[in-house]
Amino acid sequence: MRILENIISDRGSKYAVSGGPCASEEEAKAFVKELCRKKKYAKATHNTWALLTAEAPVKNDDGEAGAGMVILRMLEREELYDHIIVVTRWFGGKHLGGDRFRHVQEAVRIYLEDLRAD
């Protein structure tokens, strides 16, 4: 499990991104459950994720409407199959409007760059 913390901060909201190999929706749910064993992530406002498998794309907005689709589109663009990406947000008290999608995109971009660097 690769975790990049404190990558984006805006108006009090903080973001982290994590991911790893994953081949099914069941594995994805287990991955998020494992991530949430860390109290910090269990207390997060949103753990939004997406996964591209050979069978079908899978996503979960976790209350951040539309964010799973943003992650999914980036996975499709990269043709990154069987790899989950989770964008975590801790709400800081101020609504970010459309900027939240930009932050989700940026979090995924940072994760993909870190993944390529290995």
Short mmCIF file of C-alpha atoms in Angstrom, two decimals:
data_model
loop_
_atom_site.label_atom_id
_atom_site.label_comp_id
_atom_site.label_asym_id
_atom_site.label_seq_id
_atom_site.Cartn_x
_atom_site.Cartn_y
_atom_site.Cartn_z
CA MET A 1 0.00 0.00 0.00
CA ARG A 2 1.47 3.30 -1.15
CA ILE A 3 0.32 6.34 0.88
CA LEU A 4 1.19 9.97 0.15
CA GLU A 5 0.00 12.24 2.96
CA ASN A 6 -0.50 16.01 3.23
CA ILE A 7 -0.20 16.53 -0.52
CA ILE A 8 -2.82 19.28 -0.88
CA SER A 9 -4.24 21.79 1.58
CA ASP A 10 -6.95 24.32 0.70
CA ARG A 11 -9.17 26.41 3.01
CA GLY A 12 -8.60 23.98 5.86
CA SER A 13 -9.30 20.82 3.86
CA LYS A 14 -6.40 18.39 3.64
CA TYR A 15 -5.83 15.63 1.10
CA ALA A 16 -3.92 12.38 0.92
CA VAL A 17 -3.77 9.77 -1.83
CA SER A 18 -3.08 6.07 -1.62
CA GLY A 19 -3.28 3.02 -3.80
CA GLY A 20 -1.98 -0.37 -4.71
CA PRO A 21 -2.57 -3.50 -6.77
CA CYS A 22 -6.22 -4.54 -6.70
CA ALA A 23 -8.18 -6.88 -8.99
CA SER A 24 -11.84 -6.72 -7.91
CA GLU A 25 -14.50 -4.71 -6.12
CA GLU A 26 -14.16 -7.05 -3.12
CA GLU A 27 -10.40 -6.40 -2.98
CA ALA A 28 -11.06 -2.67 -3.33
CA LYS A 29 -13.40 -2.70 -0.34
CA ALA A 30 -10.82 -4.70 1.63
CA PHE A 31 -8.13 -2.17 0.63
CA VAL A 32 -10.20 0.77 1.90
CA LYS A 33 -11.04 -1.16 5.08
CA GLU A 34 -7.31 -1.78 5.65
CA LEU A 35 -6.56 1.92 5.00
CA CYS A 36 -9.23 2.87 7.54
CA ARG A 37 -7.53 0.77 10.22
CA LYS A 38 -5.36 3.85 10.55
CA LYS A 39 -7.54 6.00 12.81
CA LYS A 40 -6.68 9.13 10.84
CA TYR A 41 -8.22 7.66 7.66
CA ALA A 42 -11.23 6.21 9.47
CA LYS A 43 -12.00 9.75 10.68
CA ALA A 44 -11.62 11.30 7.20
CA THR A 45 -14.65 13.00 5.67
CA HIS A 46 -14.24 11.14 2.35
CA ASN A 47 -12.26 8.14 1.11
CA THR A 48 -13.15 8.31 -2.57
CA TRP A 49 -11.78 5.57 -4.82
CA ALA A 50 -11.83 3.98 -8.26
CA LEU A 51 -10.53 0.82 -9.87
CA LEU A 52 -10.31 -0.26 -13.49
CA THR A 53 -10.62 -4.02 -14.02
CA ALA A 54 -10.92 -6.13 -17.16
CA GLU A 55 -14.56 -6.86 -16.27
CA ALA A 56 -15.78 -3.38 -15.38
CA PRO A 57 -14.81 -0.08 -13.82
CA VAL A 58 -15.70 0.31 -10.14
CA LYS A 59 -15.89 3.52 -8.13
CA ASN A 60 -17.15 4.89 -4.84
CA ASP A 61 -17.67 8.61 -4.18
CA ASP A 62 -18.01 8.17 -0.39
CA GLY A 63 -20.14 11.32 -0.22
CA GLU A 64 -17.91 13.42 -2.52
CA ALA A 65 -20.33 13.34 -5.48
CA GLY A 66 -18.56 12.86 -8.81
CA ALA A 67 -15.07 12.39 -7.38
CA GLY A 68 -14.93 8.64 -8.11
CA MET A 69 -15.58 9.35 -11.78
CA VAL A 70 -12.69 11.84 -11.85
CA ILE A 71 -10.33 9.13 -10.54
CA LEU A 72 -11.79 6.55 -12.93
CA ARG A 73 -11.29 8.79 -16.00
CA MET A 74 -7.64 9.32 -15.04
CA LEU A 75 -7.11 5.57 -14.61
CA GLU A 76 -8.64 5.04 -18.07
CA ARG A 77 -6.41 7.70 -19.60
CA GLU A 78 -3.35 6.03 -18.07
CA GLU A 79 -4.69 2.56 -18.97
CA LEU A 80 -3.86 1.54 -15.40
CA TYR A 81 -5.75 -1.68 -14.74
CA ASP A 82 -6.02 -3.65 -11.50
CA HIS A 83 -4.74 -0.76 -9.36
CA ILE A 84 -6.93 1.12 -6.89
CA ILE A 85 -6.43 4.81 -6.17
CA VAL A 86 -8.03 6.33 -3.06
CA VAL A 87 -8.21 10.10 -2.55
CA THR A 88 -8.82 10.99 1.10
CA ARG A 89 -10.16 14.36 2.21
CA TRP A 90 -10.48 15.82 5.66
CA PHE A 91 -13.04 18.64 5.42
CA GLY A 92 -11.73 21.90 6.81
CA GLY A 93 -14.99 23.76 7.36
CA LYS A 94 -15.20 25.73 4.10
CA HIS A 95 -16.85 24.41 0.95
CA LEU A 96 -14.46 24.20 -2.00
CA GLY A 97 -17.05 24.08 -4.78
CA GLY A 98 -15.59 22.94 -8.10
CA ASP A 99 -12.04 23.23 -6.75
CA ARG A 100 -12.54 19.90 -5.00
CA PHE A 101 -12.49 18.14 -8.39
CA ARG A 102 -9.29 19.92 -9.31
CA HIS A 103 -7.78 18.72 -6.03
CA VAL A 104 -8.88 15.12 -6.67
CA GLN A 105 -7.29 15.31 -10.14
CA GLU A 106 -4.10 16.78 -8.71
CA ALA A 107 -3.95 14.09 -6.01
CA VAL A 108 -4.25 11.34 -8.62
CA ARG A 109 -1.61 13.05 -10.80
CA ILE A 110 0.79 13.20 -7.83
CA TYR A 111 0.14 9.52 -7.10
CA LEU A 112 0.73 8.49 -10.73
CA GLU A 113 3.98 10.45 -10.87
CA ASP A 114 5.17 8.80 -7.65
CA LEU A 115 4.19 5.39 -9.06
CA ARG A 116 6.15 6.02 -12.28
CA ALA A 117 9.20 7.12 -10.28
CA ASP A 118 9.63 3.60 -8.87
#
